[in-house]
PDB file of C-alpha atoms in Angstrom:
ATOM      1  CA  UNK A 801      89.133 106.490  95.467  1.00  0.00           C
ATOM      2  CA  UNK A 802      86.694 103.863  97.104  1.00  0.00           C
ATOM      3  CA  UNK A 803      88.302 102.727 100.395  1.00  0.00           C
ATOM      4  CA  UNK A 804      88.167  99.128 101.528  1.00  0.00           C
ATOM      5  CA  UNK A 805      86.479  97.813  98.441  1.00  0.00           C
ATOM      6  CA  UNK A 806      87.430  94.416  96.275  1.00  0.00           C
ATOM      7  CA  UNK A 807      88.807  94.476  92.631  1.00  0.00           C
ATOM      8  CA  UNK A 808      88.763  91.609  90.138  1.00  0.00           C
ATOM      9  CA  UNK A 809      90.843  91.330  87.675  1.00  0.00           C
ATOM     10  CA  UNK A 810      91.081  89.167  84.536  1.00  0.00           C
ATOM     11  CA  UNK A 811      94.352  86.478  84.384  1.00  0.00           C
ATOM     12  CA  UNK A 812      94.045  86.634  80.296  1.00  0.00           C
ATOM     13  CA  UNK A 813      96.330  89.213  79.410  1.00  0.00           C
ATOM     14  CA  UNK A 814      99.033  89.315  82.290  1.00  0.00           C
ATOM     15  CA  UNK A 815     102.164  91.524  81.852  1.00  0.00           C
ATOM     16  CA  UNK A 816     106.116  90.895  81.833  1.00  0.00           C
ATOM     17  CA  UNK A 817     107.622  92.316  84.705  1.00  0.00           C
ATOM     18  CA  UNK A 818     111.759  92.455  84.987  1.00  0.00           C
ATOM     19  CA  UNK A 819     113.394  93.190  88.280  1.00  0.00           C
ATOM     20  CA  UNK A 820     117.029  94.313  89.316  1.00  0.00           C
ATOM     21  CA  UNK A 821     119.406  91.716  88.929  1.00  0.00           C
ATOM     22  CA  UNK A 822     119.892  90.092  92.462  1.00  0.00           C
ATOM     23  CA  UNK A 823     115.922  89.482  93.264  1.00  0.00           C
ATOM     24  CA  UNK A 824     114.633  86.614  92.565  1.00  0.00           C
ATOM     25  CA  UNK A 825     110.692  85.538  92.684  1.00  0.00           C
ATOM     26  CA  UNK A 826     110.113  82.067  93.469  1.00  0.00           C
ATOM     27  CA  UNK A 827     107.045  79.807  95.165  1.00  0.00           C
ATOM     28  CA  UNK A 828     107.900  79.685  98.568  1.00  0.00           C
ATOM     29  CA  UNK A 829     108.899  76.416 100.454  1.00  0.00           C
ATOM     30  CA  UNK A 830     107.065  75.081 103.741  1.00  0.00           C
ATOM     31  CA  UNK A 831     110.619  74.403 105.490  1.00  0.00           C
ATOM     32  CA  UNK A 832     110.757  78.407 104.970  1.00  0.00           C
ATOM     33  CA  UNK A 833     107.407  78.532 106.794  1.00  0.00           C
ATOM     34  CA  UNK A 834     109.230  80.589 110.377  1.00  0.00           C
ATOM     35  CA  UNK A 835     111.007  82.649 108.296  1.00  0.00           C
ATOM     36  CA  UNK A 836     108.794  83.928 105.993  1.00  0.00           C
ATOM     37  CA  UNK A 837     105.982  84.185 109.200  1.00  0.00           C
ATOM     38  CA  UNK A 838     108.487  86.194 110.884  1.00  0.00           C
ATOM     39  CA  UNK A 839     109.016  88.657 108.075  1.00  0.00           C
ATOM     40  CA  UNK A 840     104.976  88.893 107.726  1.00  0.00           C
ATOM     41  CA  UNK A 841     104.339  89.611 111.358  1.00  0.00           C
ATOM     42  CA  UNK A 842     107.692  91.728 111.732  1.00  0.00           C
ATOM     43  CA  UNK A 843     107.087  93.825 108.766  1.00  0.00           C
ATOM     44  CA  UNK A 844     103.329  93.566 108.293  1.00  0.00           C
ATOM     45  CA  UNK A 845     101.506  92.777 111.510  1.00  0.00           C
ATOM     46  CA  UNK A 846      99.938  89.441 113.067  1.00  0.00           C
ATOM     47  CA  UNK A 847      96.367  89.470 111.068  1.00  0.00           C
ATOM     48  CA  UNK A 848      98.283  88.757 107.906  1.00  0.00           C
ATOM     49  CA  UNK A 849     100.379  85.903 109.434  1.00  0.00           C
ATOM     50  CA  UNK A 850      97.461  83.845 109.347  1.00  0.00           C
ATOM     51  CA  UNK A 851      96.721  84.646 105.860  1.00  0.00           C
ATOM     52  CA  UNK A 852      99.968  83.547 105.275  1.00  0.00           C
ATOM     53  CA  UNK A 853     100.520  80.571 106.814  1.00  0.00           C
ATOM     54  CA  UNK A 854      97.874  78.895 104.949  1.00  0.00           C
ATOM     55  CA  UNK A 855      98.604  79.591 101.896  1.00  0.00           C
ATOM     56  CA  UNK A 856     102.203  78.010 102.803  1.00  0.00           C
ATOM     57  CA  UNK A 857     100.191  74.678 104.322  1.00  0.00           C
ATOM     58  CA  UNK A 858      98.745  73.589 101.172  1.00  0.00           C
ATOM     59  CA  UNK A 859      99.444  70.982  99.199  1.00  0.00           C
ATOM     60  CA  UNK A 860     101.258  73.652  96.809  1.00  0.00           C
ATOM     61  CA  UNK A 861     101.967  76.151  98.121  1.00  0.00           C
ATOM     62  CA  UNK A 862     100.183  79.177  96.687  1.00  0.00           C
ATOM     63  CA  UNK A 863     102.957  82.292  98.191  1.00  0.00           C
ATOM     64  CA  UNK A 864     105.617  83.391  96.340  1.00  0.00           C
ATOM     65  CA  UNK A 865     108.470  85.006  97.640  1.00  0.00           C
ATOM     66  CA  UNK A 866     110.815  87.720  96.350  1.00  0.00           C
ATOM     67  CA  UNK A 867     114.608  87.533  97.556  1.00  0.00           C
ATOM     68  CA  UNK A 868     117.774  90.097  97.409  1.00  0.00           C
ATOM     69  CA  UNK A 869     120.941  88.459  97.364  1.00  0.00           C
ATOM     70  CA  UNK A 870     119.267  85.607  99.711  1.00  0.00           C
ATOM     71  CA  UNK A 871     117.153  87.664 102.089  1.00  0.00           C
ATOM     72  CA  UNK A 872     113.554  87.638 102.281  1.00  0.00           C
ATOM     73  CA  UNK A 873     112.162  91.215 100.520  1.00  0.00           C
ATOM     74  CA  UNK A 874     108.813  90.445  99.953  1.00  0.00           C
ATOM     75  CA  UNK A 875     105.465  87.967  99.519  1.00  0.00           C
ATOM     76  CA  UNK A 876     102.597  87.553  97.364  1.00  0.00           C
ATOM     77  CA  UNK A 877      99.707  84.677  98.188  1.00  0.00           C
ATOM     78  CA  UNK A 878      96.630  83.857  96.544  1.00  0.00           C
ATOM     79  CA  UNK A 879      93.781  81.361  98.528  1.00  0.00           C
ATOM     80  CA  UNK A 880      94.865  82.235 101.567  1.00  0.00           C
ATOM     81  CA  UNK A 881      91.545  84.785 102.631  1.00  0.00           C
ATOM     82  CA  UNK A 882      89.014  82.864 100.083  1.00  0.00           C
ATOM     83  CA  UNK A 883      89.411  80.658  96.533  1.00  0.00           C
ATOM     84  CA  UNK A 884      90.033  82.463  93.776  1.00  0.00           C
ATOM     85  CA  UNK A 885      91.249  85.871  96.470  1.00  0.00           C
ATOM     86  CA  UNK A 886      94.862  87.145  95.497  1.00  0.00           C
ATOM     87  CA  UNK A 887      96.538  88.451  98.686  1.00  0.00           C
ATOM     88  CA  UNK A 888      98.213  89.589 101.065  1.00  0.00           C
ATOM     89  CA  UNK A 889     100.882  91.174  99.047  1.00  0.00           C
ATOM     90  CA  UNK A 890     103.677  92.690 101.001  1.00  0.00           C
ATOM     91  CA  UNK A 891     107.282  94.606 100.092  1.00  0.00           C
ATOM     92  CA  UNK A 892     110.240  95.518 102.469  1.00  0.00           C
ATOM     93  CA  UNK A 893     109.698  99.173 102.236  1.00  0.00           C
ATOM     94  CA  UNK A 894     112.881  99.722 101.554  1.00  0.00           C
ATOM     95  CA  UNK A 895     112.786  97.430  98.179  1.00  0.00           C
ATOM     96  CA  UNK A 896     109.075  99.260  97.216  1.00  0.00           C
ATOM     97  CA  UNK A 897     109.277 101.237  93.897  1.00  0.00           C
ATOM     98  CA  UNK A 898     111.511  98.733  91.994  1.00  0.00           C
ATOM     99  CA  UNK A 899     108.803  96.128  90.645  1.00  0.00           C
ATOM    100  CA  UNK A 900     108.895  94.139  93.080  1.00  0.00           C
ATOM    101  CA  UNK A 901     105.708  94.139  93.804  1.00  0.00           C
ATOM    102  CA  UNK A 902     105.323  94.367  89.998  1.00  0.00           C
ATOM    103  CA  UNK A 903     106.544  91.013  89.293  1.00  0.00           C
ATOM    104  CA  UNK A 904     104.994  88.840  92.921  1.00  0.00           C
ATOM    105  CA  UNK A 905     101.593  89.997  91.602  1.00  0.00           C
ATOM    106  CA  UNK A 906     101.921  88.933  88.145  1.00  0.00           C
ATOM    107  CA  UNK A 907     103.824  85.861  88.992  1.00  0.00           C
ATOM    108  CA  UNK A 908     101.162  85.047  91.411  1.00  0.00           C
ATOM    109  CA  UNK A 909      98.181  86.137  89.309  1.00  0.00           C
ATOM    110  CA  UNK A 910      99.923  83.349  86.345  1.00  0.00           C
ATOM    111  CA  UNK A 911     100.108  80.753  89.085  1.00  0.00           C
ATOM    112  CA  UNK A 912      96.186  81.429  89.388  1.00  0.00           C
ATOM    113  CA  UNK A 913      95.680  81.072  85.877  1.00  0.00           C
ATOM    114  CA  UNK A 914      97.578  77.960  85.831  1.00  0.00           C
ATOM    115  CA  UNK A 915      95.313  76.355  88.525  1.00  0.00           C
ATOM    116  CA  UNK A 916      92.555  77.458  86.587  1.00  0.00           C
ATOM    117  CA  UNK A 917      91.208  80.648  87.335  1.00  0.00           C
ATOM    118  CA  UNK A 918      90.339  83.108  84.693  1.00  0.00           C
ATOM    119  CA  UNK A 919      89.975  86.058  87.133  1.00  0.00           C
ATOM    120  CA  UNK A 920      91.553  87.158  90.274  1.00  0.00           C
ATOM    121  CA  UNK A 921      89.472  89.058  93.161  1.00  0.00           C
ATOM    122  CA  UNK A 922      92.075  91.675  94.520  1.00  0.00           C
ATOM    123  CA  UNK A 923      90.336  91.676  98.554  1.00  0.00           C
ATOM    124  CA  UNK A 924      89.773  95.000 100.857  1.00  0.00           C
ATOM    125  CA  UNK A 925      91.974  97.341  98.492  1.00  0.00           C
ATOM    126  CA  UNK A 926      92.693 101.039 100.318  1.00  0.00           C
ATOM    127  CA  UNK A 927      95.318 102.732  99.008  1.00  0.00           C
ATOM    128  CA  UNK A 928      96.892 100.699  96.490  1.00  0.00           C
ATOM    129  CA  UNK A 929      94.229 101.017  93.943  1.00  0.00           C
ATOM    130  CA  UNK A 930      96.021 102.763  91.153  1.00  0.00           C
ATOM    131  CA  UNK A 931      98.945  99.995  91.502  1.00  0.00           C
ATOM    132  CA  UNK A 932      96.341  97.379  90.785  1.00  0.00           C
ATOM    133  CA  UNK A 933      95.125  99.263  87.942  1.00  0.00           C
ATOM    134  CA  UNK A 934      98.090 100.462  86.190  1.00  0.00           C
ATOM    135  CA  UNK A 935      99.418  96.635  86.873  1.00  0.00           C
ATOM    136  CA  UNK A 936      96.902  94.462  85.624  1.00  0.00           C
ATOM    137  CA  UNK A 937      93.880  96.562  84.767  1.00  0.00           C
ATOM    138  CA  UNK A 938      91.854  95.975  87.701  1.00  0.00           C
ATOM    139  CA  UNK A 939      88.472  97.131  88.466  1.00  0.00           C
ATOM    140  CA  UNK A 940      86.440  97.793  91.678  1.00  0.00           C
ATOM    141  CA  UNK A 941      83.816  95.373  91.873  1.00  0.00           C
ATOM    142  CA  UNK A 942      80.405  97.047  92.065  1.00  0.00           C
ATOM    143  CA  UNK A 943      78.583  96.481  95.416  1.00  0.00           C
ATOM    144  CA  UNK A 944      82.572  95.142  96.883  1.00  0.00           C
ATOM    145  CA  UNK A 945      82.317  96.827 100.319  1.00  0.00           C
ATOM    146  CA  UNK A 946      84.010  95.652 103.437  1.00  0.00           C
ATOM    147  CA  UNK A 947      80.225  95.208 104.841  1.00  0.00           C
ATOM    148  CA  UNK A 948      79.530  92.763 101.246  1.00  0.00           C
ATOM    149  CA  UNK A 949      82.356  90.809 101.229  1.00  0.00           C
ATOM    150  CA  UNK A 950      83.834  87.816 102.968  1.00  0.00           C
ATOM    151  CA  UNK A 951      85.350  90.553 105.406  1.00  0.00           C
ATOM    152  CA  UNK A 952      82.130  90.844 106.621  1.00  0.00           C
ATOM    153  CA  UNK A 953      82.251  88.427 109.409  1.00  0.00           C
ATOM    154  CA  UNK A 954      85.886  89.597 110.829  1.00  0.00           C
ATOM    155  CA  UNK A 955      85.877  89.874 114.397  1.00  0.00           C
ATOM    156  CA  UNK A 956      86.870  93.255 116.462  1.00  0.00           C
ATOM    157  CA  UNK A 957      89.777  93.044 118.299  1.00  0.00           C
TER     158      UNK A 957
END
């Protein structure tokens, strides 16, 4: 496994994803802006919220959200670290393993398609590679070290 690295993957062929009855995907709505921040920080640490938070400021915005009977599970973004980036993806780890995460990648990866991208670059994967893969066929992207890649510039903390 290559640690750190970027993937890209192609928005041609997408999957169909079903999830337990209850969850629902959906784009997510500013007004649910604190709420869905909290959940990223709480669950997920501050250097996402960021990430977050503006992909929830555009004009559309590009994060989906997963729900169980009306509580925030999960998130998927895309343009939030760089165009054409898909990411930060996050379950509740106590909803992981039931496609979930399945169905806010593909929903997101189709909203990228729709706004007219024809591949996705997957940023600064570690250990989810073989999800990525067995999901939507993605590849590491030769050369798509940390030290390469838009991550480059990240301050130390």
């Amino acid at each position: 496994m290559t640690e750190g690295c970027d993937m890209i993957a192609s928005l041609q062929n997408l999957p169909e994803v079903q999830v337990a009855d209850g969850i629902k995907i959906k784009r997510a709505f500013v007004g649910e802006k604190d709420d869905i921040l909290e959940f990223v920080e709480s669950k997920f640490g501050k250097h996402w919220r960021g990430e977050v938070e503006h992909a929830l400021m555009q004009e559309l915005p590009k994060c989906f959200i997963a729900t169980e009977n009306g509580k925030l599970i999960g998130f998927a973004c895309y343009d939030a670290t760089a165009k054409g980036f898909f990411g930060p993806i996050g379950i509740d780890l106590d909803k992981r393993g039931g496609n979930v995460g399945k169905a806010l990648l593909v929903r997101t990866l189709t909203a990228m398609r729709e706004y007219g991208y024809a591949y996705a670059i997957i940023g600064w994967v570690k250990s989810a590679e073989m999800f990525y893969r067995k999901t939507v066929n993605a590849e590491f992207i030769k050369g798509g070290n940390p030290e390469n890649s838009i991550y480059a510039n990240l301050i130390s903390m």
